[in-house]
Amino acid sequence: MALSVVELDELHQQLDLWREQGLSIGFVPTMGGLHEGHCSLMRQAQSLCDRLVVSIFVNPTQFAPHEDLEDYPRDAQGDHNKSEAAGADLVWLAQHQDIYPPNWSTTIVPQGVGLGLETDHRPHFFTGVATVVARLLTLVRPDVAVFGEKDYQQLLVVRQLNDDLRLGAKIVGGRLIRDGDGLALSSRNVYLGPEAREQARTVPKALQLMCEAYASGERDPSTLNALGEVTLSDQGLSIDYCRIVSSTNLEAPMDLLDDSPQSWRALIAARCHGIRLLDNCALDDPPWR
Ligand code: PAF
């Protein structure tokens, strides 16, 4: 049975108890709306620690005023059950006043890997994510925390944040999980009707074509990017970005790509029927193999 905790004091009492017993703490922060992608992060985290904490907090500071904060899927009981089944020992339903107390006035603005790509389209986003993740990691002080590779830039931002502020957690990337039709799992997929869903499948298809072209010897990043873009726009998707970047620092290649496909990642953000879809893969790890 996973404990369900709301109060911060109760969370800290339980964490202190586990630490006194010499147990290591794993952590998967979420915004709820849990799906198999989150559950796979939890299973991975559980294999790396003695006790697993999952937090659920829909963080308002990572949404712009026009975005879907109010409509974001919320199902506390369902999320608790899924977390428990995936190995959580404690589910923390974090309260707004515990994350952002009334006199809270600190904001973290990531630079480096936090600039460009997402920030070009959602300027508020990583400031909100970095601030809440710093807060969550400080409150839980896990030994290990798992963040999904689905949000690849976010993973790198969190790693940087953890190193820069010496938050002391080991940050582990969790594998992106796809549905049978190739679409990356996302809490927002529930908004896609059948027609939109069919169109959304173009996103993994574009990644697939980029990987296949690389595997066939194409090394010009502009040609590969253009291939992805044409695939997306031909199916009517509106592209925020479709780009091959360095897996380690997200910089655009200066030259032709080399022969180490793990060093390069194709990243896509595109809008389909008003839903923003994010997807990515290493060049040797296409959606379909
Ligand atoms: O990836 C998410 O679900 C969120 O951005 C996170 C890391 C839980 C911060 O709110």
Coordinates of C-alpha atoms and ligand atoms in Angstrom, one line a residue:
M1 CA 0.0 0.0 0.0
A2 CA 1.4 3.4 -0.9
L3 CA 1.0 6.1 1.7
S4 CA -1.0 9.1 0.5
V5 CA 0.4 12.3 2.0
V6 CA -0.7 15.9 1.7
E7 CA 1.0 17.7 4.6
L8 CA 4.7 18.7 4.3
D9 CA 5.3 17.7 8.0
E10 CA 4.0 14.3 7.3
L11 CA 6.1 13.9 4.3
H12 CA 9.2 14.9 6.2
Q13 CA 8.4 12.6 9.1
Q14 CA 8.2 9.7 6.8
L15 CA 11.3 10.6 4.9
D16 CA 13.3 11.1 8.1
L17 CA 12.1 7.7 9.3
W18 CA 13.3 6.0 6.1
R19 CA 16.6 7.8 6.3
E20 CA 17.2 6.8 9.9
Q21 CA 16.6 3.2 8.7
G22 CA 19.4 3.7 6.2
L23 CA 17.0 3.4 3.2
S24 CA 17.7 5.3 0.0
I25 CA 15.0 7.6 -1.5
G26 CA 14.0 7.7 -5.1
F27 CA 11.8 10.4 -6.5
V28 CA 9.6 10.9 -9.6
P29 CA 8.0 14.3 -9.7
T30 CA 4.8 14.5 -11.9
M31 CA 1.9 16.8 -12.7
G32 CA -0.5 13.9 -12.5
G33 CA -2.6 12.8 -15.5
L34 CA -0.5 9.7 -15.2
H35 CA 0.0 7.2 -18.0
E36 CA 2.3 4.3 -18.9
G37 CA 5.2 6.7 -19.6
H38 CA 5.1 7.9 -15.9
C39 CA 4.7 4.4 -14.6
S40 CA 7.8 3.3 -16.5
L41 CA 9.7 6.1 -14.9
M42 CA 8.5 4.9 -11.5
R43 CA 9.5 1.3 -12.2
Q44 CA 12.9 2.5 -13.2
A45 CA 13.3 4.7 -10.1
Q46 CA 12.1 1.9 -7.9
S47 CA 14.8 -0.4 -9.2
L48 CA 17.4 2.3 -8.1
C49 CA 16.2 3.0 -4.5
D50 CA 14.7 1.5 -1.4
R51 CA 11.7 3.8 -1.1
L52 CA 10.0 5.6 -3.9
V53 CA 8.2 9.0 -3.6
V54 CA 6.0 10.3 -6.3
S55 CA 4.8 13.9 -6.2
I56 CA 1.7 15.2 -7.9
F57 CA 1.6 19.0 -8.4
V58 CA 0.2 20.8 -11.4
N59 CA 2.8 23.6 -11.4
P60 CA 1.1 26.9 -12.4
T61 CA 4.4 28.7 -13.1
Q62 CA 5.2 26.6 -16.1
F63 CA 1.9 27.5 -17.9
A64 CA 1.4 30.8 -19.7
P65 CA -1.9 32.5 -19.1
H66 CA -3.4 31.2 -22.4
E67 CA -2.2 27.6 -21.8
D68 CA -4.2 24.7 -20.5
L69 CA -3.6 25.0 -16.7
E70 CA -7.3 24.8 -15.8
D71 CA -8.0 21.9 -18.2
Y72 CA -4.9 19.9 -17.3
P73 CA -6.1 16.3 -16.6
R74 CA -6.6 15.8 -12.8
D75 CA -7.5 12.4 -11.2
A76 CA -6.0 12.1 -7.7
Q77 CA -7.4 8.7 -7.0
G78 CA -6.6 7.2 -10.4
D79 CA -3.1 8.7 -10.1
H80 CA -2.6 7.2 -6.7
N81 CA -3.6 3.8 -7.8
K82 CA -1.3 3.9 -10.9
S83 CA 1.6 5.1 -8.8
E84 CA 1.1 2.4 -6.2
A85 CA 0.9 -0.3 -9.0
A86 CA 4.1 1.0 -10.4
G87 CA 5.9 0.7 -7.1
A88 CA 5.5 4.0 -5.3
D89 CA 5.8 3.8 -1.5
L90 CA 4.5 7.3 -1.0
V91 CA 2.4 9.6 -3.1
W92 CA 2.7 13.3 -2.2
L93 CA -0.2 15.5 -3.3
A94 CA 1.7 18.7 -2.9
Q95 CA -0.2 21.8 -1.9
H96 CA 0.3 25.1 -3.5
Q97 CA 1.1 26.9 -0.2
D98 CA 3.9 24.3 0.5
I99 CA 5.5 24.7 -2.9
Y100 CA 5.1 28.5 -3.1
P101 CA 4.6 29.8 0.5
P102 CA 2.9 33.3 0.7
N103 CA 6.2 35.2 0.9
W104 CA 7.9 33.1 -1.9
S105 CA 9.8 35.5 -4.2
T106 CA 12.6 33.4 -5.8
T107 CA 12.7 32.4 -9.5
I108 CA 15.3 30.4 -11.2
V109 CA 16.0 31.3 -14.8
P110 CA 18.1 28.6 -16.6
Q111 CA 20.6 29.6 -19.1
G112 CA 22.8 27.3 -21.3
V113 CA 20.7 24.3 -22.3
G114 CA 17.6 26.1 -21.2
L115 CA 17.9 28.7 -24.0
G116 CA 16.4 28.2 -27.4
L117 CA 14.0 25.4 -28.7
E118 CA 11.2 25.3 -26.1
T119 CA 12.2 28.8 -24.7
D120 CA 11.7 30.3 -28.2
H121 CA 8.0 29.2 -28.1
R122 CA 7.3 29.1 -24.3
P123 CA 9.5 31.7 -22.8
H124 CA 8.1 31.2 -19.3
F125 CA 8.4 27.4 -19.3
F126 CA 11.9 26.5 -18.0
T127 CA 11.8 29.3 -15.4
G128 CA 8.7 27.6 -14.0
V129 CA 10.1 24.1 -14.3
A130 CA 13.5 24.9 -12.8
T131 CA 11.9 26.8 -9.9
V132 CA 9.5 24.0 -9.0
V133 CA 12.0 21.3 -9.5
A134 CA 14.5 23.0 -7.3
R135 CA 11.8 23.4 -4.7
L136 CA 10.7 19.8 -5.0
L137 CA 14.2 18.4 -4.9
T138 CA 15.0 20.6 -1.8
L139 CA 11.9 19.4 0.0
V140 CA 12.3 15.7 -0.8
R141 CA 16.2 15.5 -0.9
P142 CA 16.1 12.2 -2.9
D143 CA 19.2 10.1 -3.6
V144 CA 18.0 9.6 -7.2
A145 CA 15.3 11.3 -9.3
V146 CA 14.1 10.1 -12.7
F147 CA 12.9 12.5 -15.4
G148 CA 11.6 11.3 -18.8
E149 CA 13.6 11.7 -22.0
K150 CA 10.3 12.6 -23.7
D151 CA 11.0 16.1 -22.4
Y152 CA 14.6 15.9 -23.5
Q153 CA 15.5 19.6 -23.1
Q154 CA 13.8 19.6 -19.6
L155 CA 16.0 16.6 -18.6
L156 CA 19.1 18.5 -19.5
V157 CA 17.9 21.7 -17.8
V158 CA 17.2 19.6 -14.6
R159 CA 20.6 18.0 -14.7
Q160 CA 22.2 21.5 -15.1
L161 CA 20.1 22.9 -12.2
N162 CA 21.0 19.9 -10.0
D163 CA 24.7 20.4 -10.7
D164 CA 24.7 24.2 -10.4
L165 CA 22.8 24.3 -7.1
R166 CA 24.4 21.1 -5.8
L167 CA 21.0 19.7 -5.0
G168 CA 22.6 16.3 -4.4
A169 CA 20.3 14.0 -6.3
K170 CA 21.5 11.6 -9.0
I171 CA 19.4 12.6 -12.1
V172 CA 18.5 9.7 -14.3
G173 CA 16.8 9.9 -17.7
G174 CA 13.8 7.6 -18.3
R175 CA 13.2 6.1 -21.7
L176 CA 10.4 7.6 -23.8
I177 CA 7.4 5.2 -24.1
R178 CA 5.3 5.1 -27.3
D179 CA 1.8 3.8 -28.0
G180 CA 1.4 1.0 -30.6
D181 CA 0.9 3.6 -33.3
G182 CA 4.2 5.3 -32.5
L183 CA 2.9 8.3 -30.8
A184 CA 4.9 9.3 -27.7
L185 CA 2.8 9.0 -24.5
S186 CA 1.7 12.3 -23.1
S187 CA -0.9 13.4 -20.7
R188 CA -2.2 15.8 -23.4
N189 CA -2.9 12.9 -25.9
V190 CA -6.3 12.5 -24.2
Y191 CA -7.4 15.7 -26.0
L192 CA -6.7 14.2 -29.5
G193 CA -9.8 13.0 -31.3
P194 CA -9.4 10.2 -33.9
E195 CA -8.7 12.5 -36.8
A196 CA -6.2 14.6 -34.8
R197 CA -4.6 11.4 -33.6
E198 CA -4.0 10.1 -37.1
Q199 CA -2.4 13.5 -38.0
A200 CA -0.3 13.4 -34.8
R201 CA 1.3 10.1 -35.9
T202 CA 3.2 12.2 -38.5
V203 CA 5.5 13.4 -35.7
P204 CA 7.1 9.9 -35.0
K205 CA 7.0 9.3 -38.8
A206 CA 9.1 12.4 -39.4
L207 CA 11.6 11.2 -36.8
Q208 CA 11.6 7.8 -38.4
L209 CA 12.4 9.3 -41.8
M210 CA 15.2 11.4 -40.4
C211 CA 16.8 8.4 -38.7
E212 CA 16.4 6.3 -41.9
A213 CA 18.0 9.0 -44.0
Y214 CA 20.9 9.2 -41.5
A215 CA 21.3 5.4 -41.6
S216 CA 21.4 5.5 -45.4
G217 CA 24.3 7.9 -45.2
E218 CA 22.8 11.4 -45.3
R219 CA 25.0 13.6 -43.0
D220 CA 23.9 17.1 -43.9
P221 CA 21.8 18.3 -40.9
S222 CA 19.9 20.9 -43.1
T223 CA 18.8 18.1 -45.4
L224 CA 17.7 16.0 -42.5
N225 CA 15.8 18.9 -40.8
A226 CA 14.1 19.8 -44.1
L227 CA 13.0 16.2 -44.6
G228 CA 11.3 16.2 -41.1
E229 CA 9.8 19.6 -41.7
V230 CA 8.3 18.7 -45.1
T231 CA 6.9 15.5 -43.6
L232 CA 5.2 17.5 -40.9
S233 CA 3.9 20.4 -42.9
D234 CA 2.6 18.1 -45.7
Q235 CA 0.2 16.6 -43.1
G236 CA -0.9 20.1 -42.0
L237 CA 1.1 20.2 -38.7
S238 CA 2.3 23.6 -37.5
I239 CA 6.0 23.3 -36.6
D240 CA 7.6 25.0 -33.7
Y241 CA 10.9 23.3 -34.4
C242 CA 12.2 20.1 -36.1
R243 CA 15.9 20.0 -35.6
I244 CA 18.9 17.8 -35.1
V245 CA 21.0 18.9 -32.2
S246 CA 23.9 17.7 -30.0
S247 CA 22.6 15.2 -27.4
T248 CA 24.8 16.7 -24.7
N249 CA 24.4 20.5 -25.1
L250 CA 21.5 20.9 -27.7
E251 CA 23.7 22.9 -30.0
A252 CA 23.1 22.8 -33.7
P253 CA 25.8 20.9 -35.6
M254 CA 28.4 23.3 -37.2
D255 CA 29.2 20.9 -40.0
L256 CA 28.2 17.6 -41.4
L257 CA 27.2 15.0 -38.8
D258 CA 29.7 12.4 -37.8
D259 CA 29.2 8.6 -37.6
S260 CA 28.2 8.5 -33.9
P261 CA 24.3 8.6 -34.0
Q262 CA 24.0 8.6 -30.2
S263 CA 25.7 12.1 -30.2
W264 CA 22.8 13.6 -32.2
R265 CA 19.1 13.9 -31.4
A266 CA 16.2 14.9 -33.5
L267 CA 13.8 17.1 -31.6
I268 CA 10.3 18.0 -32.7
A269 CA 7.7 20.3 -31.3
A270 CA 4.6 20.7 -33.5
R271 CA 0.9 21.6 -33.1
C272 CA -1.8 19.4 -34.2
H273 CA -5.5 20.5 -33.8
G274 CA -4.3 22.9 -31.1
I275 CA -2.4 20.3 -29.1
R276 CA 1.3 20.8 -28.8
L277 CA 3.2 17.5 -29.4
L278 CA 6.8 17.0 -28.3
D279 CA 8.9 14.0 -29.4
N280 CA 12.6 13.2 -29.9
C281 CA 15.0 10.3 -30.5
A282 CA 18.7 9.6 -30.9
L283 CA 19.5 9.0 -34.5
D284 CA 20.1 5.3 -33.9
D285 CA 16.9 4.9 -31.9
P286 CA 14.0 5.6 -34.3
P287 CA 10.3 5.1 -33.2
W288 CA 10.0 1.9 -35.1
R289 CA 12.9 -0.5 -35.4
Ligands
PAF1 O1 7.6 16.9 -16.7 C1 6.7 17.2 -15.8 O2 5.7 16.6 -15.6 C2 6.9 18.6 -15.1 O3 7.5 19.5 -16.0 C3 7.7 18.5 -13.8 C4 9.1 18.0 -14.0 C5 6.9 17.5 -12.9 C6 7.7 19.8 -13.1 O4 6.5 20.3 -12.9

